[in-house]
Short mmCIF file of C-alpha atoms in Angstrom, two decimals:
data_model
loop_
_atom_site.label_atom_id
_atom_site.label_comp_id
_atom_site.label_asym_id
_atom_site.label_seq_id
_atom_site.Cartn_x
_atom_site.Cartn_y
_atom_site.Cartn_z
CA MET A 723 0.00 0.00 0.00
CA LYS A 724 1.29 3.44 -0.85
CA LYS A 725 2.04 5.77 1.96
CA LEU A 726 0.31 9.13 2.16
CA LEU A 727 2.79 11.82 1.26
CA LEU A 728 3.59 14.04 4.19
CA ALA A 729 2.88 17.27 2.32
CA LEU A 730 -0.85 16.92 2.77
CA MET A 731 -0.55 16.23 6.47
CA LEU A 732 0.92 19.65 7.18
CA LEU A 733 -2.44 21.40 7.16
CA SER A 734 -2.58 24.95 8.45
CA PRO A 735 -5.45 26.62 10.32
CA PHE A 736 -7.85 28.73 8.32
CA SER A 737 -6.29 31.97 7.18
CA PHE A 738 -7.89 35.32 6.59
CA ALA A 739 -7.88 37.08 3.23
CA ASP A 740 -6.80 39.21 1.53
CA TRP A 741 -3.29 40.64 1.91
CA GLY A 742 -2.92 40.39 -1.86
CA ASP A 743 -3.74 44.03 -2.63
CA VAL A 744 -1.04 45.26 -0.30
CA ILE A 745 1.61 42.86 -1.60
CA SER A 746 0.74 43.72 -5.20
CA LEU A 747 0.98 47.41 -4.46
CA LYS A 748 4.35 47.02 -2.77
CA LYS A 749 5.80 45.02 -5.68
CA GLN A 750 4.43 47.51 -8.19
CA TYR A 751 5.73 50.67 -6.62
CA LEU A 752 8.77 49.69 -4.59
CA GLY A 753 11.62 51.88 -5.85
CA ASN A 754 9.39 53.73 -8.31
CA GLU A 755 9.95 57.45 -7.87
CA GLU A 756 6.94 58.36 -10.02
CA ILE A 757 4.68 57.20 -7.23
CA ILE A 758 5.69 60.24 -5.15
CA SER A 759 3.80 62.67 -7.41
CA ASP A 760 0.93 60.20 -7.70
CA LEU A 761 0.84 59.88 -3.92
CA THR A 762 0.69 63.65 -3.51
CA GLU A 763 -2.22 63.87 -5.92
CA GLY A 764 -3.90 60.90 -4.25
CA TYR A 765 -3.52 62.48 -0.82
CA GLU A 766 -5.23 65.65 -2.01
CA LEU A 767 -8.06 63.61 -3.50
CA ALA A 768 -8.39 61.62 -0.27
CA GLN A 769 -8.63 64.82 1.74
CA SER A 770 -11.38 66.03 -0.57
CA GLY A 771 -13.40 62.91 0.28
CA ASP A 772 -12.69 60.71 -2.73
CA MET A 773 -13.46 57.13 -1.64
CA GLY A 774 -11.04 55.44 -4.03
CA ALA A 775 -8.19 57.74 -3.07
CA GLN A 776 -8.87 57.17 0.63
CA ASN A 777 -8.80 53.42 0.12
CA ASN A 778 -5.59 53.59 -1.91
CA LEU A 779 -3.93 55.83 0.66
CA GLY A 780 -4.80 53.28 3.32
CA LEU A 781 -3.17 50.56 1.22
CA VAL A 782 -0.04 52.68 0.72
CA LEU A 783 0.26 53.40 4.43
CA GLU A 784 -0.38 49.78 5.41
CA ALA A 785 2.17 48.46 2.92
CA GLY A 786 4.79 51.08 3.72
CA VAL A 787 5.22 51.99 0.06
CA VAL A 788 7.39 55.12 -0.39
CA VAL A 789 6.07 56.44 2.94
CA ASN A 790 6.79 54.73 6.26
CA ARG A 791 4.28 52.10 7.30
CA ASP A 792 1.71 53.68 9.59
CA ILE A 793 -1.14 51.38 10.60
CA PRO A 794 -3.09 53.95 12.67
CA GLN A 795 -3.08 56.35 9.71
CA ALA A 796 -4.00 53.51 7.36
CA ILE A 797 -6.95 52.72 9.61
CA LYS A 798 -8.02 56.37 9.54
CA TRP A 799 -8.22 56.42 5.74
CA TYR A 800 -9.69 52.94 5.49
CA VAL A 801 -12.50 53.93 7.85
CA LEU A 802 -13.33 56.99 5.76
CA ALA A 803 -13.42 54.87 2.60
CA ALA A 804 -15.25 51.98 4.29
CA LYS A 805 -18.03 54.24 5.51
CA GLN A 806 -18.56 55.30 1.91
CA GLY A 807 -18.91 51.67 0.86
CA ALA A 808 -15.37 50.67 -0.18
CA VAL A 809 -15.43 46.92 0.41
CA THR A 810 -11.66 46.54 0.06
CA ALA A 811 -11.23 48.97 2.95
CA GLN A 812 -13.84 47.08 4.97
CA VAL A 813 -11.99 43.80 4.49
CA ARG A 814 -8.61 45.35 5.25
CA LEU A 815 -9.97 46.80 8.50
CA GLY A 816 -11.34 43.40 9.43
CA ASN A 817 -7.97 41.81 8.80
CA ILE A 818 -6.08 44.43 10.77
CA TYR A 819 -8.26 43.96 13.85
CA MET A 820 -8.35 40.18 13.42
CA SER A 821 -4.56 39.88 13.27
CA GLY A 822 -3.75 42.69 15.69
CA LYS A 823 -1.35 44.22 13.21
CA GLY A 824 -0.38 47.57 14.70
CA VAL A 825 -3.41 47.56 17.00
CA PRO A 826 -4.73 45.29 19.75
CA VAL A 827 -6.66 42.27 18.51
CA ASP A 828 -10.35 43.15 18.49
CA TYR A 829 -12.61 40.37 17.26
CA SER A 830 -15.76 42.46 17.62
CA LYS A 831 -14.41 45.16 15.30
CA ALA A 832 -13.13 42.54 12.88
CA PHE A 833 -16.58 40.96 12.86
CA GLU A 834 -18.19 44.34 12.31
CA TRP A 835 -16.09 45.17 9.25
CA PHE A 836 -16.23 41.70 7.72
CA SER A 837 -20.01 41.75 8.19
CA MET A 838 -20.23 45.06 6.39
CA ALA A 839 -18.18 43.75 3.46
CA ALA A 840 -20.19 40.51 3.36
CA GLY A 841 -23.41 42.51 3.40
CA ASN A 842 -22.15 44.28 0.30
CA GLY A 843 -21.63 40.92 -1.38
CA ASP A 844 -17.83 41.02 -1.23
CA ILE A 845 -16.33 37.56 -1.60
CA TYR A 846 -13.52 38.19 0.90
CA GLY A 847 -15.93 39.58 3.45
CA ILE A 848 -18.15 36.51 3.07
CA TYR A 849 -15.22 34.13 3.42
CA ASN A 850 -13.64 35.86 6.41
CA LEU A 851 -16.95 36.12 8.21
CA GLY A 852 -17.45 32.42 7.57
CA VAL A 853 -14.09 31.65 9.17
CA MET A 854 -15.08 33.67 12.23
CA TYR A 855 -18.30 31.68 12.58
CA VAL A 856 -16.53 28.35 12.07
CA ASP A 857 -13.88 29.08 14.69
CA GLY A 858 -16.06 31.15 17.02
CA TYR A 859 -13.93 34.30 16.87
CA GLY A 860 -15.88 37.24 18.26
CA VAL A 861 -19.18 35.46 17.74
CA THR A 862 -21.03 32.42 19.04
CA GLN A 863 -19.60 29.50 17.10
CA ASN A 864 -21.86 28.34 14.31
CA SER A 865 -19.89 25.96 12.13
CA LYS A 866 -22.86 25.19 9.87
CA LYS A 867 -23.42 28.86 9.07
CA GLY A 868 -19.69 29.52 8.73
CA LEU A 869 -19.16 26.56 6.41
CA GLN A 870 -22.02 27.70 4.21
CA MET A 871 -20.42 31.14 3.89
CA MET A 872 -17.06 29.60 3.06
CA LEU A 873 -18.75 27.37 0.48
CA ASP A 874 -20.43 30.46 -0.96
CA ALA A 875 -17.07 32.17 -1.39
CA ALA A 876 -15.54 29.01 -2.82
CA GLY A 877 -18.41 28.68 -5.27
CA GLN A 878 -17.81 32.24 -6.42
CA GLY A 879 -14.26 31.27 -7.33
CA MET A 880 -12.17 32.35 -4.34
CA ALA A 881 -9.09 30.11 -4.44
CA GLU A 882 -8.29 30.33 -0.72
CA ALA A 883 -11.87 29.44 0.20
CA GLN A 884 -11.72 26.47 -2.16
CA LEU A 885 -8.50 25.33 -0.52
CA ASN A 886 -9.85 25.53 3.02
CA VAL A 887 -13.19 23.93 2.14
CA ALA A 888 -11.23 21.08 0.54
CA HIS A 889 -9.19 20.66 3.74
CA MET A 890 -12.40 20.50 5.76
CA TYR A 891 -13.81 17.74 3.58
CA PHE A 892 -10.49 15.88 3.62
CA ASN A 893 -10.11 16.00 7.40
CA GLY A 894 -13.79 15.75 8.30
CA GLU A 895 -13.65 19.05 10.21
CA TYR A 896 -17.11 20.50 10.93
CA ILE A 897 -18.44 18.35 8.10
CA ASP A 898 -18.54 14.70 7.09
CA LYS A 899 -15.31 13.49 5.52
CA ASN A 900 -15.69 13.24 1.75
CA TYR A 901 -12.68 12.64 -0.48
CA THR A 902 -14.66 13.15 -3.68
CA LYS A 903 -15.57 16.67 -2.58
CA SER A 904 -12.10 17.41 -1.24
CA ALA A 905 -10.64 16.40 -4.62
CA TYR A 906 -13.20 18.60 -6.39
CA TRP A 907 -12.35 21.72 -4.38
CA PHE A 908 -8.60 21.10 -4.39
CA ARG A 909 -8.76 20.89 -8.17
CA LEU A 910 -10.57 24.20 -8.52
CA SER A 911 -8.01 25.87 -6.27
CA ALA A 912 -5.14 24.12 -8.07
CA LEU A 913 -6.36 25.51 -11.38
CA GLN A 914 -5.93 28.97 -9.84
CA LYS A 915 -2.22 28.26 -9.32
CA VAL A 916 -2.38 27.55 -5.59
CA SER A 917 0.60 25.26 -5.12
CA ALA A 918 -0.69 23.81 -1.82
CA ALA A 919 -3.85 22.73 -3.63
CA GLN A 920 -1.79 21.27 -6.47
CA ILE A 921 0.16 19.16 -4.00
CA ALA A 922 -3.05 18.05 -2.29
CA LEU A 923 -4.60 17.11 -5.63
CA GLY A 924 -1.46 15.14 -6.46
CA VAL A 925 -1.83 13.27 -3.17
CA HIS A 926 -5.43 12.44 -4.08
CA TYR A 927 -4.34 10.93 -7.39
CA TRP A 928 -1.40 9.15 -5.75
CA ASN A 929 -3.65 7.46 -3.18
CA GLY A 930 -6.91 7.30 -5.14
CA TYR A 931 -8.72 9.58 -2.71
CA GLY A 932 -12.04 10.51 -4.36
CA VAL A 933 -10.55 9.99 -7.83
CA ASP A 934 -9.27 7.07 -9.86
CA GLN A 935 -5.74 6.30 -8.68
CA ASN A 936 -3.28 7.66 -11.26
CA ASP A 937 0.46 7.95 -10.67
CA SER A 938 0.95 10.02 -13.83
CA LEU A 939 -1.58 12.66 -12.82
CA ALA A 940 -0.03 12.76 -9.36
CA TYR A 941 3.28 13.53 -11.08
CA VAL A 942 1.65 16.25 -13.23
CA TRP A 943 0.23 18.15 -10.27
CA PHE A 944 3.36 17.79 -8.15
CA ARG A 945 5.35 19.06 -11.12
CA LEU A 946 3.09 22.10 -11.52
CA ALA A 947 3.58 22.93 -7.84
CA GLU A 948 7.34 22.47 -8.21
CA ILE A 949 7.39 24.92 -11.14
CA GLN A 950 6.10 27.50 -8.68
CA GLY A 951 9.00 26.78 -6.34
CA ASN A 952 7.24 24.54 -3.84
CA LYS A 953 9.90 22.39 -2.17
CA GLU A 954 7.39 19.90 -0.79
CA ALA A 955 6.38 19.18 -4.38
CA SER A 956 9.99 18.33 -5.25
CA ALA A 957 10.13 15.86 -2.36
CA ASN A 958 6.86 14.28 -3.51
CA LEU A 959 8.15 13.92 -7.06
CA ASP A 960 11.11 11.98 -5.70
CA VAL A 961 8.63 9.50 -4.22
CA VAL A 962 6.41 9.23 -7.32
CA THR A 963 9.04 9.10 -10.08
CA PRO A 964 10.29 5.52 -9.41
CA PHE A 965 6.76 4.24 -10.06
CA LEU A 966 6.72 5.66 -13.61
CA THR A 967 8.42 4.48 -16.77
CA GLU A 968 10.50 6.91 -18.81
CA ALA A 969 7.70 7.14 -21.37
CA MET A 970 5.16 7.92 -18.64
CA ILE A 971 7.40 10.65 -17.23
CA LEU A 972 7.84 12.26 -20.66
CA LYS A 973 4.07 12.24 -21.20
CA ALA A 974 3.44 13.67 -17.74
CA GLU A 975 6.00 16.41 -18.39
CA ARG A 976 4.18 17.30 -21.63
CA GLU A 977 0.86 17.44 -19.79
CA ALA A 978 2.28 19.67 -17.09
CA THR A 979 3.85 21.97 -19.70
CA LYS A 980 0.59 22.18 -21.65
CA CYS A 981 -1.32 23.06 -18.51
CA TYR A 982 1.22 25.65 -17.39
CA GLU A 983 1.66 27.32 -20.78
CA SER A 984 -2.10 27.51 -21.36
CA ASN A 985 -2.37 29.40 -18.06
CA TYR A 986 -4.18 26.38 -16.57
CA LYS A 987 -6.84 26.36 -19.28
CA GLU A 988 -5.78 22.99 -20.74
CA CYS A 989 -5.27 20.65 -17.82
CA ASP A 990 -6.40 17.04 -17.61
#
């Protein structure tokens, strides 16, 4: 009997989303002097009450792009934008209070802002609020309600929600264990380039969890994760490769290349 690869056993607790806007902003503007004039103009717009400028100024201050990172000031501008309906600002405020980044942890405020974003139909607000219900952070625990919200976000295409819902089905956390459903959600997340989901999907094919057992497809998904620099994927490939013939490896490499070069549009 094949042994479950260790990569899938290292499951992390649910995480809150989304830090992506801040990271993207930092990568885009780090070392770019042109942002100084843009920031000046943006600051003037923010002061005049422009919601978008207020939200962007909050992102700049939170990321520490060009200006020094200043979480209290970021909160100030986020609040102004959030009260005008900026869902990104609402989610960022929820994350700041949830993580205690630059301020004391305050679950009630996090819940308030995530609820506001969720009420506006924002996918990150829905997901984060679901996590709070599942884990009982700042609210009476209601795993059924929280799971439904996480499923809602996953169904709307949020990769991180898909990943965590898949973990729940795989582990039987707050829901009946179901490998067919865990494979389904891992695949959707894997197709959005989430390397952890790609590894998990590879493990499903390797062990036949919820899918027909297929060493070649396990290789394909481990290889795709490795392309993204995932070291666990490399270790898993070392385990899988001896079970494949040279011809099978060449075919699997072609499949992985086709999937990668088609931007995950042509994946078996």
